[in-house]
Amino acid sequence: MLKRENRLTKRKEFNYVYRKGSKLNFGQITIYSIKSKFAFPRFGISVNNKVGNAVLRNKIKRRLRSILCEYVEKIMHKNIIVVAHNEVIDLDYQSLKQLVYKAFSKGKIINEINS
RNA sequence: GUAGCUAGUUAGGCGGUCGAAUUUGCAUUUUGCAAAUUAGGAAAGUCCGAGCACAGCAGGGCAGGGUGCAAGAUAACGUCUUGUGGAGGCGACUCCAAGGAUAGUGCAACAGAAAUACACCGCCAUAUAUGUUAGAACUUUUGUGUUUUUUGAUAUUAAUUAUCAUACCUCCUAUUUUUUCGCAAAGGUCAUGUAUAUGGUAAGGAUGGAAAGGUGAUUUAAGAGAUCACCGGUAUCGCAGAGAUGUGAUAUGCUAUGUAAACCCCACCUUGUGCAAGACAAGGGAACAACAAGAGUUGCCCACUCGUUCCCGAUAUACGUCGCUUGAAUGUUUUAGUAAUAAAACAUCUAGAUAGAUGACCGUCCUUUGACAGAACUCGGCUUACAGGCUAGUCUACAAGG
RNA sequence: GCAGGUGUAGUUUAAUGGUAGAACUCGUGCUUCCCAAGCAUGCAGCGAGGGUUCGAUUCCCUUCACUUGCU
């Protein structure tokens, strides 16, 4: 799981990222990202209110958290928000994992480490 | 055995890897390690009722809102229990917002003579006019005249009717049967018939959810609870019961249908806002206005209280800490009570986050993928959703056997 | 989380408890050499389930969906 340091906690931070960050849309998932001064990444997760139940929404959040946990040491100097949309319900854990990997590699978030 | 009824219970188990929150302890102050705990029966809907907090410590009056059989339970309730009355079921049993319709007002489409109560048709009496005493009227029989008579289609209608086609191709004549109306003759009844006016009557008059207690008789000019019998209703009294009410007797011939989940009347309850409530830490300066306007704490009135905005000031419409979980608590036993529930004893501490933890993945077993569903101040209910599994009953019905 | 509001035809809307009315759209016909406009005509509806009532879009209860404010 993510530690408290690696989360976006305040409403202002969320708004800052939403306004000024770069946006990438992948249908089931959108990703907002922006540079930050911290050495470690900070993640925020938000699930649309129209997705299923409260139970389903919680489940999606937990899965996303466990996936993002793997990227904590690979990414530097970033604030990232992952927004899940209505079609996420049909996805498994594995396909979600692949989708997040695809999104991060396309958005040049992981490649910065290599370069 | 099958089908039910009632009451309750459970809500996948085990193992491995990687992780989150809170508390406690130890080491240490960048933090680390260990242990314990970590979502439901509905956490849901927010439909009721309370606690708690603030406001003037909860003022007066009106309006508004809610509830509505009795007694009891409860902190309180629109909840629960046991009864009463009614409805359903063969039954165990289940369901019911179940006060008042002579306090008043409103509404009741269409249909129907008429919709809350009169009028009309009808029946009857009286008065006037007129007809008839050997036939007006009523009734029976006979004769005679006129109209109609089968089938299908179309249009229309409440019924009917109209048109067209068809039959025996058409027309004419005669006979028989049935129905309606008219005429004539004969027999019977026996004093009234018709019209108009006045009065009586509510038996009958196609409808409708509802037509003024129902059925049958007596009486009457005709009728009518006017009278009687049975059934139903209402009131009083007695008895039983804590009461709703039940039951017996007597009286009343019963005067006004339904709707109050229409307004309303009666009885009882009701201040408002909701933890984004609120508490903690500090105030200072400037501008504008003036006892009016405006604001506060509710729809209105009375009463009462109060200036507003901006800037600075510990990031100050924020953030932090508290509120926050020991509580009308949970479990077991006993006692009281038909029961809801209450009392006592013993034992226990059982989520408390703040972008929001309570998990992710894998393996394995079972009914093979485990339904409905995620705490956000806390309780008591109600309502709604829900795959299955399990337990109990001197429980019920049917079938079979003893 | 707390407090409200609204659901009527494909769309925008109206309504006293007595069987729902308009406008635009859509279909058909007339008109025109053809289209548009115009005229005539038709189809299509009370979010869902119960209750009260003789009768419910309307009154009451439950439920579903959408939506507003506080942030």
CSV table of N, CA and C (backbone and C1' of nucleotides) in Angstrom, one decimal, chain B residues 187-248:
chain,number,residue,atom,x,y,z
B,187,G,P,-126.3,-11.3,-26.0
B,187,G,O5',-125.3,-12.0,-25.0
B,187,G,C5',-125.4,-13.4,-24.7
B,187,G,C4',-124.2,-13.9,-23.9
B,187,G,C3',-124.0,-13.3,-22.6
B,187,G,O3',-124.9,-13.7,-21.6
B,187,G,C1',-121.9,-13.5,-23.7
B,188,G,P,-125.3,-12.7,-20.4
B,188,G,O5',-123.9,-12.6,-19.6
B,188,G,C5',-123.5,-13.7,-18.8
B,188,G,C4',-122.1,-13.4,-18.2
B,188,G,C3',-122.0,-12.3,-17.2
B,188,G,O3',-122.4,-12.7,-15.9
B,188,G,C1',-120.2,-12.0,-18.8
B,189,U,P,-123.1,-11.6,-14.9
B,189,U,O5',-121.9,-10.6,-14.5
B,189,U,C5',-120.8,-11.1,-13.7
B,189,U,C4',-119.7,-10.0,-13.6
B,189,U,C3',-120.2,-8.7,-12.9
B,189,U,O3',-120.1,-8.7,-11.5
B,189,U,C1',-118.9,-8.2,-14.9
B,190,C,P,-121.5,-8.8,-10.6
B,190,C,O5',-121.8,-7.3,-10.3
B,190,C,C5',-120.7,-6.4,-9.8
B,190,C,C4',-120.7,-5.1,-10.6
B,190,C,C3',-121.8,-4.2,-10.4
B,190,C,O3',-121.5,-3.3,-9.3
B,190,C,C1',-121.4,-4.4,-12.7
B,191,A,P,-122.5,-2.2,-8.8
B,191,A,O5',-122.0,-0.9,-9.5
B,191,A,C5',-120.7,-0.4,-9.1
B,191,A,C4',-120.3,0.8,-10.0
B,191,A,C3',-121.0,2.1,-9.7
B,191,A,O3',-120.1,3.2,-10.0
B,191,A,C1',-121.6,1.5,-11.9
B,192,U,P,-119.2,3.8,-8.9
B,192,U,O5',-118.0,4.2,-9.9
B,192,U,C5',-117.2,3.1,-10.5
B,192,U,C4',-117.4,3.1,-12.0
B,192,U,C3',-116.6,4.1,-12.7
B,192,U,O3',-115.2,3.7,-12.9
B,192,U,C1',-118.8,4.1,-13.6
B,193,G,P,-114.0,4.8,-13.0
B,193,G,O5',-114.2,5.2,-14.6
B,193,G,C5',-113.9,4.2,-15.6
B,193,G,C4',-114.1,4.7,-17.0
B,193,G,C3',-113.3,5.9,-17.4
B,193,G,O3',-112.0,5.6,-17.8
B,193,G,C1',-115.6,6.3,-18.0
B,194,U,P,-110.8,6.6,-17.4
B,194,U,O5',-111.1,7.9,-18.4
B,194,U,C5',-111.0,7.7,-19.8
B,194,U,C4',-111.4,9.0,-20.5
B,194,U,C3',-110.7,10.3,-20.0
B,194,U,O3',-109.4,10.4,-20.6
B,194,U,C1',-113.0,10.8,-20.1
B,195,A,P,-108.2,11.1,-19.7
B,195,A,O5',-108.6,12.7,-19.7
B,195,A,C5',-108.6,13.4,-20.9
B,195,A,C4',-109.2,14.8,-20.7
B,195,A,C3',-108.5,15.6,-19.6
B,195,A,O3',-107.3,16.2,-20.0
B,195,A,C1',-110.8,15.8,-19.5
B,196,U,P,-106.1,16.4,-18.9
B,196,U,O5',-106.6,17.6,-18.0
B,196,U,C5',-106.8,18.9,-18.6
B,196,U,C4',-107.5,19.9,-17.7
B,196,U,C3',-106.9,20.1,-16.4
B,196,U,O3',-105.8,20.9,-16.4
B,196,U,C1',-109.2,19.8,-16.1
B,197,A,P,-104.6,20.7,-15.2
B,197,A,O5',-105.3,21.2,-13.9
B,197,A,C5',-105.6,22.6,-13.7
B,197,A,C4',-106.4,22.8,-12.4
B,197,A,C3',-105.8,22.3,-11.1
B,197,A,O3',-104.8,23.2,-10.6
B,197,A,C1',-108.0,21.6,-11.2
B,198,U,P,-103.6,22.8,-9.8
B,198,U,O5',-104.2,22.3,-8.4
B,198,U,C5',-104.8,23.3,-7.5
B,198,U,C4',-105.5,22.6,-6.4
B,198,U,C3',-104.7,21.7,-5.5
B,198,U,O3',-103.8,22.4,-4.6
B,198,U,C1',-106.8,20.7,-6.0
B,199,G,P,-102.4,21.7,-4.2
B,199,G,O5',-102.9,20.4,-3.4
B,199,G,C5',-103.3,20.5,-2.1
B,199,G,C4',-104.0,19.2,-1.6
B,199,G,C3',-103.1,18.0,-1.4
B,199,G,O3',-102.4,18.1,-0.1
B,199,G,C1',-105.0,17.3,-2.5
B,200,G,P,-101.0,17.3,0.0
B,200,G,O5',-101.4,15.8,0.1
B,200,G,C5',-102.1,15.3,1.3
B,200,G,C4',-102.5,13.9,1.1
B,200,G,C3',-101.3,12.9,0.9
B,200,G,O3',-100.7,12.6,2.2
B,200,G,C1',-103.0,12.4,-0.6
B,201,U,P,-99.1,12.5,2.2
B,201,U,O5',-98.9,11.2,1.4
B,201,U,C5',-99.3,9.9,1.8
B,201,U,C4',-99.1,8.9,0.7
B,201,U,C3',-97.7,8.6,0.3
B,201,U,O3',-97.0,7.7,1.2
B,201,U,C1',-99.1,8.7,-1.6
B,202,A,P,-95.8,8.2,2.1
B,202,A,O5',-94.6,7.4,1.4
B,202,A,C5',-94.7,6.0,1.4
B,202,A,C4',-94.3,5.5,0.0
B,202,A,C3',-92.9,5.5,-0.4
B,202,A,O3',-92.6,4.4,-1.2
B,202,A,C1',-93.9,6.9,-1.8
B,203,A,P,-91.6,3.3,-0.8
B,203,A,O5',-92.2,1.9,-1.4
B,203,A,C5',-93.5,1.5,-1.0
B,203,A,C4',-94.0,0.4,-1.9
B,203,A,C3',-93.4,0.3,-3.3
B,203,A,O3',-92.2,-0.5,-3.3
B,203,A,C1',-95.8,0.2,-3.4
B,204,G,P,-91.1,0.0,-4.3
B,204,G,O5',-91.7,-0.1,-5.7
B,204,G,C5',-92.0,-1.3,-6.3
B,204,G,C4',-92.5,-1.2,-7.8
B,204,G,C3',-91.6,-0.3,-8.6
B,204,G,O3',-90.5,-1.1,-9.2
B,204,G,C1',-93.8,0.4,-8.9
B,205,G,P,-89.1,-0.4,-9.3
B,205,G,O5',-89.3,0.6,-10.5
B,205,G,C5',-89.6,0.1,-11.8
B,205,G,C4',-89.8,1.2,-12.8
B,205,G,C3',-88.7,2.2,-12.9
B,205,G,O3',-87.6,1.8,-13.7
B,205,G,C1',-90.8,3.4,-12.9
B,206,A,P,-86.1,1.9,-13.1
B,206,A,O5',-85.2,1.2,-14.2
B,206,A,C5',-85.1,-0.2,-14.2
B,206,A,C4',-84.4,-0.7,-15.4
B,206,A,C3',-83.1,0.0,-15.7
B,206,A,O3',-82.2,-0.9,-16.3
B,206,A,C1',-84.6,0.4,-17.5
B,207,U,P,-81.0,-1.4,-15.3
B,207,U,O5',-80.1,-0.1,-15.2
B,207,U,C5',-79.6,0.6,-16.3
B,207,U,C4',-79.2,2.0,-15.9
B,207,U,C3',-78.0,2.1,-14.9
B,207,U,O3',-76.8,2.0,-15.6
B,207,U,C1',-79.8,3.5,-14.3
B,208,G,P,-75.7,0.9,-15.1
B,208,G,O5',-75.1,1.6,-13.8
B,208,G,C5',-74.5,2.9,-13.9
B,208,G,C4',-74.5,3.6,-12.6
B,208,G,C3',-73.8,2.8,-11.5
B,208,G,O3',-72.4,2.9,-11.5
B,208,G,C1',-75.9,3.7,-10.8
B,209,G,P,-71.6,1.6,-11.1
B,209,G,O5',-71.9,1.4,-9.5
B,209,G,C5',-71.3,0.3,-8.8
B,209,G,C4',-71.2,0.7,-7.4
B,209,G,C3',-72.5,1.2,-6.7
B,209,G,O3',-73.3,0.2,-6.2
B,209,G,C1',-70.7,2.7,-6.2
B,210,A,P,-74.9,0.2,-6.3
B,210,A,O5',-75.2,1.4,-5.2
B,210,A,C5',-75.0,1.1,-3.8
B,210,A,C4',-75.3,2.4,-3.1
B,210,A,C3',-76.7,3.0,-3.3
B,210,A,O3',-77.6,2.5,-2.4
B,210,A,C1',-75.0,4.7,-3.5
B,211,A,P,-78.9,1.8,-2.9
B,211,A,O5',-79.8,3.1,-3.2
B,211,A,C5',-80.0,4.0,-2.1
B,211,A,C4',-81.3,4.8,-2.3
B,211,A,C3',-82.6,3.9,-2.5
B,211,A,O3',-83.7,4.5,-1.9
B,211,A,C1',-82.3,5.3,-4.4
B,212,A,P,-84.6,3.6,-0.9
B,212,A,O5',-84.0,4.1,0.5
B,212,A,C5',-84.1,3.3,1.7
B,212,A,C4',-84.1,4.2,2.9
B,212,A,C3',-85.4,4.7,3.3
B,212,A,O3',-85.4,5.0,4.7
B,212,A,C1',-84.0,6.5,2.7
B,213,G,P,-86.5,4.5,5.6
B,213,G,O5',-85.7,3.3,6.2
B,213,G,C5',-86.1,2.0,5.9
B,213,G,C4',-84.8,1.2,5.6
B,213,G,C3',-85.1,-0.3,5.1
B,213,G,O3',-85.1,-0.3,3.7
B,213,G,C1',-83.7,-0.3,7.1
B,214,G,P,-86.4,-1.0,3.0
B,214,G,O5',-85.9,-2.6,3.0
B,214,G,C5',-84.8,-3.0,2.3
B,214,G,C4',-84.5,-4.4,2.5
B,214,G,C3',-85.7,-5.4,2.3
B,214,G,O3',-85.9,-5.7,0.9
B,214,G,C1',-84.6,-5.9,4.4
B,215,U,P,-87.4,-5.9,0.4
B,215,U,O5',-87.8,-7.3,1.0
B,215,U,C5',-87.2,-8.4,0.6
B,215,U,C4',-87.7,-9.6,1.3
B,215,U,C3',-89.2,-9.8,1.4
B,215,U,O3',-89.7,-10.3,0.2
B,215,U,C1',-88.4,-10.1,3.5
B,216,G,P,-91.2,-9.9,-0.3
B,216,G,O5',-92.2,-10.5,0.8
B,216,G,C5',-92.4,-11.9,0.8
B,216,G,C4',-93.2,-12.3,2.0
B,216,G,C3',-94.6,-11.7,2.2
B,216,G,O3',-95.5,-12.4,1.4
B,216,G,C1',-93.5,-11.6,4.2
B,217,A,P,-96.9,-11.6,0.9
B,217,A,O5',-97.6,-11.2,2.3
B,217,A,C5',-98.8,-11.9,2.7
B,217,A,C4',-99.1,-11.7,4.1
B,217,A,C3',-100.2,-10.7,4.5
B,217,A,O3',-101.5,-11.2,4.3
B,217,A,C1',-98.3,-10.4,5.9
B,218,U,P,-102.7,-10.2,3.7
B,218,U,O5',-103.0,-9.3,5.0
B,218,U,C5',-103.5,-9.9,6.2
B,218,U,C4',-103.6,-8.9,7.3
B,218,U,C3',-104.4,-7.6,7.0
B,218,U,O3',-105.8,-7.8,7.2
B,218,U,C1',-102.3,-7.0,8.0
B,219,U,P,-106.9,-7.1,6.3
B,219,U,O5',-106.6,-5.5,6.7
B,219,U,C5',-107.0,-5.0,8.0
B,219,U,C4',-106.5,-3.6,8.1
B,219,U,C3',-107.0,-2.6,7.1
B,219,U,O3',-108.3,-2.1,7.5
B,219,U,C1',-104.6,-2.4,7.3
B,220,U,P,-109.3,-1.8,6.4
B,220,U,O5',-108.7,-0.5,5.6
B,220,U,C5',-108.5,0.7,6.2
B,220,U,C4',-107.7,1.6,5.3
B,220,U,C3',-108.3,2.0,4.0
B,220,U,O3',-109.1,3.1,4.1
B,220,U,C1',-106.0,1.3,3.7
B,221,A,P,-110.6,3.0,3.4
B,221,A,O5',-110.2,3.1,1.9
B,221,A,C5',-111.2,2.9,0.8
B,221,A,C4',-110.6,3.5,-0.5
B,221,A,C3',-109.2,3.1,-0.8
B,221,A,O3',-109.2,1.9,-1.5
B,221,A,C1',-109.5,5.5,-1.0
B,222,A,P,-108.1,0.8,-1.2
B,222,A,O5',-106.7,1.5,-1.8
B,222,A,C5',-106.7,1.6,-3.3
B,222,A,C4',-105.5,2.5,-3.6
B,222,A,C3',-104.2,2.1,-3.0
B,222,A,O3',-103.5,1.2,-3.9
B,222,A,C1',-104.5,4.4,-2.7
B,223,G,P,-102.9,-0.1,-3.2
B,223,G,O5',-101.5,0.4,-2.7
B,223,G,C5',-101.3,0.6,-1.3
B,223,G,C4',-100.3,1.8,-1.1
B,223,G,C3',-99.4,1.6,0.1
B,223,G,O3',-98.3,0.8,-0.2
B,223,G,C1',-100.4,3.7,0.2
B,224,A,P,-97.7,-0.2,1.0
B,224,A,O5',-97.0,0.9,1.9
B,224,A,C5',-95.9,1.6,1.5
B,224,A,C4',-95.5,2.7,2.4
B,224,A,C3',-95.2,2.3,3.8
B,224,A,O3',-93.9,1.9,4.0
B,224,A,C1',-96.7,4.1,3.8
B,225,G,P,-93.6,0.5,4.7
B,225,G,O5',-93.8,0.8,6.2
B,225,G,C5',-93.0,1.7,6.9
B,225,G,C4',-93.5,2.1,8.3
B,225,G,C3',-92.6,2.9,9.1
B,225,G,O3',-93.4,3.7,10.0
B,225,G,C1',-92.8,0.9,10.2
B,226,A,P,-94.3,4.9,9.5
B,226,A,O5',-95.8,4.6,9.9
B,226,A,C5',-96.4,5.2,11.0
B,226,A,C4',-97.7,4.5,11.3
B,226,A,C3',-97.6,3.1,11.9
B,226,A,O3',-97.3,3.2,13.3
B,226,A,C1',-99.2,3.1,10.2
B,227,U,P,-96.5,2.1,14.0
B,227,U,O5',-97.4,0.8,13.8
B,227,U,C5',-98.5,0.6,14.7
B,227,U,C4',-99.1,-0.8,14.5
B,227,U,C3',-98.1,-2.0,14.6
B,227,U,O3',-98.0,-2.3,16.0
B,227,U,C1',-99.4,-2.3,12.6
B,228,C,P,-96.6,-3.0,16.5
B,228,C,O5',-96.7,-4.5,15.8
B,228,C,C5',-97.7,-5.4,16.4
B,228,C,C4',-97.6,-6.7,15.6
B,228,C,C3',-96.3,-7.4,15.5
B,228,C,O3',-96.0,-8.2,16.7
B,228,C,C1',-97.3,-7.4,13.3
B,229,A,P,-94.5,-8.5,17.0
B,229,A,O5',-94.1,-9.6,16.0
B,229,A,C5',-94.6,-10.9,16.1
B,229,A,C4',-94.0,-11.8,15.1
B,229,A,C3',-92.5,-11.8,15.0
B,229,A,O3',-91.9,-12.7,15.9
B,229,A,C1',-93.4,-11.7,12.8
B,230,C,P,-90.5,-12.2,16.6
B,230,C,O5',-89.4,-12.5,15.4
B,230,C,C5',-89.2,-13.9,15.0
B,230,C,C4',-88.4,-13.9,13.7
B,230,C,C3',-87.1,-13.2,13.7
B,230,C,O3',-86.0,-13.9,14.4
B,230,C,C1',-88.2,-12.7,11.7
B,231,C,P,-84.9,-13.1,15.1
B,231,C,O5',-84.1,-12.3,13.9
B,231,C,C5',-83.3,-13.1,13.0
B,231,C,C4',-82.8,-12.3,11.9
B,231,C,C3',-81.9,-11.1,12.3
B,231,C,O3',-80.6,-11.4,12.7
B,231,C,C1',-83.4,-10.4,10.6
B,232,G,P,-79.9,-10.5,13.8
B,232,G,O5',-79.7,-9.1,13.1
B,232,G,C5',-78.7,-8.9,12.1
B,232,G,C4',-78.8,-7.6,11.5
B,232,G,C3',-78.5,-6.4,12.3
B,232,G,O3',-77.1,-6.2,12.6
B,232,G,C1',-80.4,-5.9,11.0
B,233,G,P,-76.7,-5.5,14.1
B,233,G,O5',-77.3,-4.1,14.0
B,233,G,C5',-76.7,-3.1,13.1
B,233,G,C4',-77.4,-1.8,13.1
B,233,G,C3',-77.3,-1.0,14.4
B,233,G,O3',-76.1,-0.3,14.5
B,233,G,C1',-79.5,-0.9,13.5
B,234,U,P,-75.4,-0.1,16.0
B,234,U,O5',-76.4,1.0,16.6
B,234,U,C5',-76.4,2.3,16.1
B,234,U,C4',-77.4,3.2,16.8
B,234,U,C3',-77.4,3.3,18.3
B,234,U,O3',-76.4,4.2,18.7
B,234,U,C1',-79.6,2.8,17.6
B,235,A,P,-75.7,4.0,20.2
B,235,A,O5',-76.9,4.3,21.2
B,235,A,C5',-77.3,5.7,21.3
B,235,A,C4',-78.5,5.8,22.3
B,235,A,C3',-78.3,5.2,23.7
B,235,A,O3',-77.7,6.2,24.5
B,235,A,C1',-80.3,4.3,22.8
B,236,U,P,-76.8,5.8,25.7
B,236,U,O5',-77.8,5.2,26.8
B,236,U,C5',-78.7,6.1,27.4
B,236,U,C4',-79.7,5.4,28.2
B,236,U,C3',-79.2,4.5,29.3
B,236,U,O3',-78.8,5.2,30.5
B,236,U,C1',-80.9,3.3,28.1
B,237,C,P,-77.6,4.6,31.4
B,237,C,O5',-78.2,3.3,32.0
B,237,C,C5',-79.2,3.4,33.0
B,237,C,C4',-79.8,2.1,33.3
B,237,C,C3',-78.8,1.0,33.9
B,237,C,O3',-78.5,1.2,35.2
B,237,C,C1',-80.2,0.0,32.2
B,238,G,P,-77.1,0.7,35.8
B,238,G,O5',-77.2,-0.9,35.7
B,238,G,C5',-78.1,-1.5,36.6
B,238,G,C4',-78.2,-3.0,36.4
B,238,G,C3',-77.0,-3.8,36.4
B,238,G,O3',-76.6,-4.1,37.8
B,238,G,C1',-78.2,-4.4,34.5
B,239,C,P,-75.0,-4.1,38.1
B,239,C,O5',-74.5,-5.4,37.4
B,239,C,C5',-75.0,-6.7,37.8
B,239,C,C4',-74.5,-7.8,36.8
B,239,C,C3',-73.0,-7.8,36.6
B,239,C,O3',-72.3,-8.5,37.7
B,239,C,C1',-74.1,-8.0,34.5
B,240,A,P,-70.8,-8.0,38.0
B,240,A,O5',-70.0,-8.5,36.7
B,240,A,C5',-69.8,-9.9,36.5
B,240,A,C4',-69.0,-10.1,35.3
B,240,A,C3',-67.7,-9.3,35.2
B,240,A,O3',-66.7,-9.8,36.0
B,240,A,C1',-68.7,-9.3,33.1
B,241,G,P,-65.7,-8.8,36.8
B,241,G,O5',-64.8,-8.2,35.7
B,241,G,C5',-63.9,-9.0,34.9
B,241,G,C4',-63.4,-8.2,33.8
B,241,G,C3',-62.7,-6.9,34.1
B,241,G,O3',-61.5,-7.0,34.7
B,241,G,C1',-64.1,-6.6,32.2
B,242,A,P,-61.1,-6.0,36.0
B,242,A,O5',-61.3,-4.5,35.4
B,242,A,C5',-61.1,-3.4,36.3
B,242,A,C4',-60.4,-2.3,35.5
B,242,A,C3',-61.0,-1.9,34.2
B,242,A,O3',-61.9,-0.9,34.3
B,242,A,C1',-58.6,-2.3,34.0
B,243,G,P,-63.3,-1.0,33.5
B,243,G,O5',-63.0,-0.6,32.0
B,243,G,C5',-62.7,0.8,31.7
B,243,G,C4',-62.0,0.9,30.4
B,243,G,C3',-62.7,0.4,29.2
B,243,G,O3',-63.5,1.4,28.6
B,243,G,C1',-60.6,-0.6,29.2
B,244,A,P,-64.8,1.0,27.7
B,244,A,O5',-64.1,0.6,26.3
B,244,A,C5',-63.7,1.6,25.3
B,244,A,C4',-62.9,1.0,24.2
B,244,A,C3',-63.7,0.0,23.3
B,244,A,O3',-64.4,0.7,22.3
B,244,A,C1',-61.7,-1.0,24.0
B,245,U,P,-66.0,0.7,22.2
B,245,U,O5',-66.4,-0.8,22.4
B,245,U,C5',-66.3,-1.8,21.4
B,245,U,C4',-66.0,-3.1,22.0
B,245,U,C3',-67.2,-4.0,22.2
B,245,U,O3',-67.6,-4.7,21.0
B,245,U,C1',-65.9,-4.1,24.1
B,246,G,P,-69.2,-5.1,20.8
B,246,G,O5',-69.3,-6.3,21.8
B,246,G,C5',-68.7,-7.6,21.5
B,246,G,C4',-68.8,-8.5,22.6
B,246,G,C3',-70.2,-9.0,23.0
B,246,G,O3',-70.7,-10.0,22.1
B,246,G,C1',-69.1,-8.4,25.0
B,247,U,P,-72.2,-10.0,21.6
B,247,U,O5',-73.0,-10.4,23.0
B,247,U,C5',-72.9,-11.6,23.6
B,247,U,C4',-73.5,-11.7,25.0
B,247,U,C3',-75.0,-11.3,25.0
B,247,U,O3',-75.8,-12.4,24.7
B,247,U,C1',-73.8,-10.1,26.7
B,248,G,P,-77.3,-12.1,24.1
B,248,G,O5',-78.1,-11.7,25.3
B,248,G,C5',-78.6,-12.7,26.2
B,248,G,C4',-79.3,-12.0,27.4
B,248,G,C3',-80.5,-11.2,27.1
B,248,G,O3',-81.7,-11.9,26.9
B,248,G,C1',-79.1,-10.0,28.6
